Amino acid sequence: MNGSHKPPVIRAGRGICSGDTILIADVGNSRIKLARLEEGEAGAAAGGSGLPVVSHRQDLDSRQFHPDNLARWLVAAAPGPAVVLVASVSEGAATRLEATLAALSVTRPSPIRQRRVGHADLPLAISLPAPERVGIDRLAAAAAARHVKPEGKPAIVVDCGTAVTVDLVAGDGTFLGGAILPGPQLMAQALASGTSQLPALVDIDWASIPAMPGRSTRDAIAAGVGYGVCGAVTRLVAEGARELGPDAVTILTGGWRALVRGSLPGAIEIPDIVLFGVALAAARACTR
């Protein structure tokens, strides 16, 4: 992977960081992903991809994380002064995270500052009329993708989260937009809530395509949802490749990406690409 942009050199002594440890948070609808941004030349711990180096990865439940879990992570990741840069697509979860950070800062010997990340913080050109209305997760993933993709080649970024996003990045790194559809769990929930007899699916791993034909109602729903999601993602990637050209690379991320992995041969897998995009925003803020 030869990124088309020079990796940033991260120094925490300038910009908003003022010598603090830099912490980053990717707040999604299901999970909050946390990490510490390391100083120095970017890319060494990311396969030379040009992405920033992060450590102390931690996941929290977006809906019901316990403050003690966050407190323990903070002690390990940033025992001294810290600044937390928060990128969020879930306002409720982000508000709770920020309130918990503020409460913990009062009881710590060293303060914690925090700041939201917006589209203007990302090193990304956005070819849309209202970039401020685009989910920060999509833009952060695109910002990281432009550092990962081969120079001059376009990219298709597939993020398999609570919602599925399939976004296009031009060869020059410009974000062009894309498509959004429900993930498998949302599809299954819609069937259960919109009908009187179809059951809710719980504890489905979605790590592989379910068997077809399904030999029970539960298995039939799993097969329909699983094949439906795979078919939709495959078609959207094909449409993206038709728009961008045959040299477009596919970048795959998200918690249930294994479900569509077999349908996207040759895709580059980067599980934390959104978090890396937030790290790029932090690196940019701390070096200007």
XYZ file of C-alpha atoms in Angstrom:
288
model
C 0.000 0.000 0.000
C 1.701 3.138 -1.204
C -0.232 6.075 0.184
C -0.526 9.136 -1.984
C 0.124 11.577 0.867
C 3.135 12.060 3.127
C 2.508 10.766 6.666
C 2.193 13.513 9.281
C 4.854 13.947 11.922
C 2.958 14.221 15.197
C 4.216 16.468 17.959
C 1.952 17.066 20.952
C 3.548 20.376 21.910
C 1.691 22.560 19.428
C -1.858 23.426 18.408
C -4.743 22.430 20.649
C -2.763 19.687 22.363
C -0.303 21.865 24.286
C 1.873 18.965 25.423
C -1.046 16.790 26.531
C -1.464 13.125 25.714
C -3.752 12.938 22.689
C -6.714 10.568 23.017
C -9.225 9.875 20.266
C -12.782 8.553 20.371
C -14.862 7.191 17.509
C -18.416 7.184 18.872
C -20.697 4.934 16.858
C -24.245 3.726 17.356
C -23.105 0.436 18.879
C -19.538 0.954 20.087
C -17.212 3.678 21.282
C -13.675 3.024 20.048
C -10.921 4.655 22.066
C -7.175 4.937 21.485
C -4.101 6.985 22.311
C -2.327 8.764 19.473
C 1.412 8.197 19.566
C 3.977 10.862 18.774
C 6.550 10.555 15.998
C 6.524 9.512 12.371
C 3.169 8.075 11.373
C 2.704 4.722 9.727
C 5.213 2.523 11.497
C 2.608 0.525 13.396
C 0.125 0.585 10.528
C 2.113 -1.411 7.999
C 3.803 1.662 6.551
C 0.424 2.807 5.265
C 0.880 6.453 6.156
C -1.697 6.255 8.926
C -0.994 7.567 12.426
C 0.166 5.162 15.103
C -2.327 4.434 17.886
C -2.110 2.360 21.049
C -4.208 1.413 24.093
C -7.226 0.410 22.004
C -10.414 -0.003 24.019
C -14.065 -0.554 23.093
C -17.056 0.539 25.158
C -20.752 -0.124 24.654
C -22.265 3.067 23.240
C -25.582 2.525 25.008
C -24.499 1.471 28.495
C -20.789 1.706 29.171
C -19.782 1.819 32.837
C -17.820 4.896 33.947
C -15.356 2.683 35.846
C -14.289 1.033 32.582
C -13.543 4.438 31.085
C -11.711 5.521 34.237
C -9.473 2.438 34.177
C -8.638 3.008 30.529
C -7.740 6.634 31.190
C -5.340 5.654 33.977
C -3.509 3.311 31.586
C -3.644 5.469 28.457
C -3.122 8.945 29.916
C -2.060 9.211 33.558
C -1.116 12.862 32.986
C -2.872 15.773 31.248
C -4.843 14.714 28.183
C -7.016 16.062 25.410
C -9.766 13.871 23.933
C -10.892 14.457 20.365
C -14.389 13.035 19.862
C -15.934 12.148 16.507
C -19.525 10.984 16.815
C -22.535 9.808 14.856
C -24.505 9.150 18.052
C -25.292 12.354 19.931
C -26.633 10.576 22.991
C -23.564 8.369 23.376
C -21.188 11.286 22.726
C -22.950 13.475 25.297
C -22.694 10.729 27.901
C -19.024 10.135 27.081
C -18.232 13.839 27.351
C -20.137 14.191 30.624
C -18.309 11.181 32.066
C -14.949 12.579 30.944
C -15.762 15.915 32.558
C -16.716 14.220 35.838
C -13.567 12.088 35.822
C -11.422 15.135 35.092
C -12.561 16.710 38.383
C -11.335 13.727 40.399
C -8.010 13.265 38.579
C -4.756 14.934 39.576
C -4.304 15.914 35.910
C -7.038 17.562 33.801
C -8.783 16.165 30.742
C -9.822 18.547 27.993
C -12.070 17.544 25.126
C -13.126 18.739 21.716
C -15.489 17.535 18.986
C -14.061 16.733 15.568
C -15.876 18.189 12.549
C -15.462 17.876 8.807
C -13.194 20.930 8.664
C -10.672 19.175 10.932
C -10.080 16.370 8.445
C -7.397 16.521 5.730
C -10.013 15.845 3.073
C -11.532 17.654 0.103
C -15.304 17.089 0.042
C -17.184 17.473 -3.228
C -20.661 17.808 -1.718
C -22.924 20.847 -1.259
C -23.329 20.394 2.528
C -20.286 18.580 3.985
C -21.316 19.512 7.516
C -24.339 17.229 7.151
C -22.327 14.134 6.198
C -21.639 11.619 8.963
C -18.212 12.230 10.449
C -17.566 8.464 10.372
C -17.865 8.433 6.578
C -15.578 11.432 6.205
C -13.004 10.112 8.676
C -12.894 6.783 6.848
C -12.408 8.603 3.540
C -9.616 10.738 5.005
C -7.801 7.597 6.121
C -8.488 5.870 2.809
C -6.708 8.599 0.867
C -3.567 7.788 2.858
C -3.919 4.051 2.263
C -4.904 3.797 -1.384
C -2.227 3.633 -4.098
C -1.257 7.026 -5.448
C -3.618 8.315 -8.104
C -6.109 5.458 -7.744
C -9.699 5.912 -6.555
C -11.128 3.926 -3.666
C -14.434 2.461 -2.517
C -14.802 2.363 1.269
C -17.233 -0.215 2.673
C -18.018 0.219 6.377
C -20.010 -2.644 7.903
C -21.459 -1.124 11.053
C -24.943 -0.603 12.472
C -25.593 1.028 9.114
C -23.640 0.072 6.000
C -21.927 2.831 4.066
C -20.336 2.466 0.645
C -18.459 5.655 -0.208
C -16.346 6.787 -3.145
C -12.987 8.558 -2.975
C -11.568 9.989 -6.202
C -8.025 9.352 -7.354
C -6.972 12.769 -6.052
C -8.432 11.965 -2.617
C -11.692 13.913 -2.908
C -14.739 12.506 -1.111
C -17.553 12.074 -3.642
C -20.392 10.671 -1.516
C -21.927 7.218 -1.630
C -24.750 5.087 -0.299
C -26.189 4.143 3.098
C -28.310 1.112 3.948
C -29.272 -0.796 7.113
C -26.871 -3.351 8.514
C -28.050 -6.921 9.139
C -29.154 -6.315 12.714
C -31.249 -3.307 11.712
C -32.815 -5.301 8.871
C -33.719 -8.100 11.265
C -35.135 -5.616 13.782
C -37.249 -4.015 11.066
C -38.791 -7.397 10.188
C -39.599 -8.113 13.828
C -41.072 -4.678 14.550
C -42.967 -4.409 11.268
C -44.708 -7.788 11.411
C -46.850 -9.582 13.952
C -45.357 -13.085 13.800
C -41.728 -12.859 12.695
C -39.348 -13.216 15.650
C -36.478 -10.914 16.554
C -33.066 -12.377 15.854
C -30.690 -12.211 18.802
C -27.151 -13.492 19.231
C -26.514 -13.755 15.485
C -22.789 -13.508 14.792
C -23.088 -12.457 11.119
C -19.565 -13.769 10.575
C -20.628 -15.841 7.565
C -23.506 -16.065 5.107
C -26.331 -18.138 6.652
C -27.426 -21.415 5.081
C -29.920 -21.335 2.215
C -32.608 -22.619 2.347
C -33.373 -21.739 5.921
C -35.198 -24.652 7.532
C -36.942 -22.596 10.229
C -38.402 -19.098 10.325
C -35.358 -17.900 12.229
C -32.976 -19.445 9.694
C -35.027 -18.101 6.791
C -34.805 -14.564 8.173
C -31.048 -14.967 8.713
C -30.610 -16.214 5.143
C -32.711 -13.418 3.702
C -30.929 -10.728 5.661
C -27.463 -12.206 5.128
C -27.780 -12.703 1.397
C -29.656 -9.430 1.052
C -26.880 -7.424 2.682
C -24.167 -9.222 0.710
C -26.034 -8.683 -2.543
C -26.653 -5.005 -1.840
C -23.025 -4.317 -0.891
C -21.697 -6.217 -3.898
C -23.962 -4.299 -6.274
C -23.072 -0.941 -4.719
C -19.351 -1.681 -4.999
C -19.865 -2.659 -8.643
C -21.711 0.599 -9.287
C -18.934 2.495 -7.539
C -16.315 0.788 -9.707
C -18.305 1.664 -12.798
C -18.291 5.312 -11.711
C -14.630 5.443 -10.653
C -13.076 3.075 -13.182
C -11.651 -0.454 -13.097
C -8.539 0.522 -11.104
C -10.551 1.477 -8.005
C -9.454 -0.318 -4.845
C -11.925 -1.513 -2.220
C -11.281 -0.869 1.473
C -13.310 -2.907 3.951
C -13.952 -2.084 7.596
C -16.553 -2.610 10.313
C -17.477 -5.215 12.892
C -19.313 -7.689 10.647
C -17.150 -7.254 7.525
C -16.498 -11.023 7.480
C -20.033 -11.480 6.122
C -19.157 -9.691 2.864
C -15.431 -10.513 2.713
C -15.947 -13.380 0.261
C -17.978 -11.145 -2.033
C -15.216 -8.527 -2.254
C -12.052 -10.373 -3.332
C -8.900 -8.297 -3.077
C -10.388 -5.794 -0.633
C -7.974 -4.132 1.799
C -9.189 -4.745 5.360
C -8.580 -2.026 7.951
C -10.802 -2.714 10.989
C -10.267 0.709 12.610
C -10.190 2.972 9.568
C -12.636 5.485 11.084
C -10.511 5.702 14.223
C -7.437 6.286 12.049
C -9.307 9.094 10.308
C -10.028 10.702 13.689
C -6.328 10.317 14.484
C -5.489 12.194 11.286
C -7.743 15.021 12.426
C -5.945 15.071 15.772
C -2.553 15.021 14.076
C -3.591 17.919 11.883
C -4.887 19.926 14.841
C -1.734 19.296 16.839
C 0.686 20.301 14.092
C -0.835 23.559 12.929
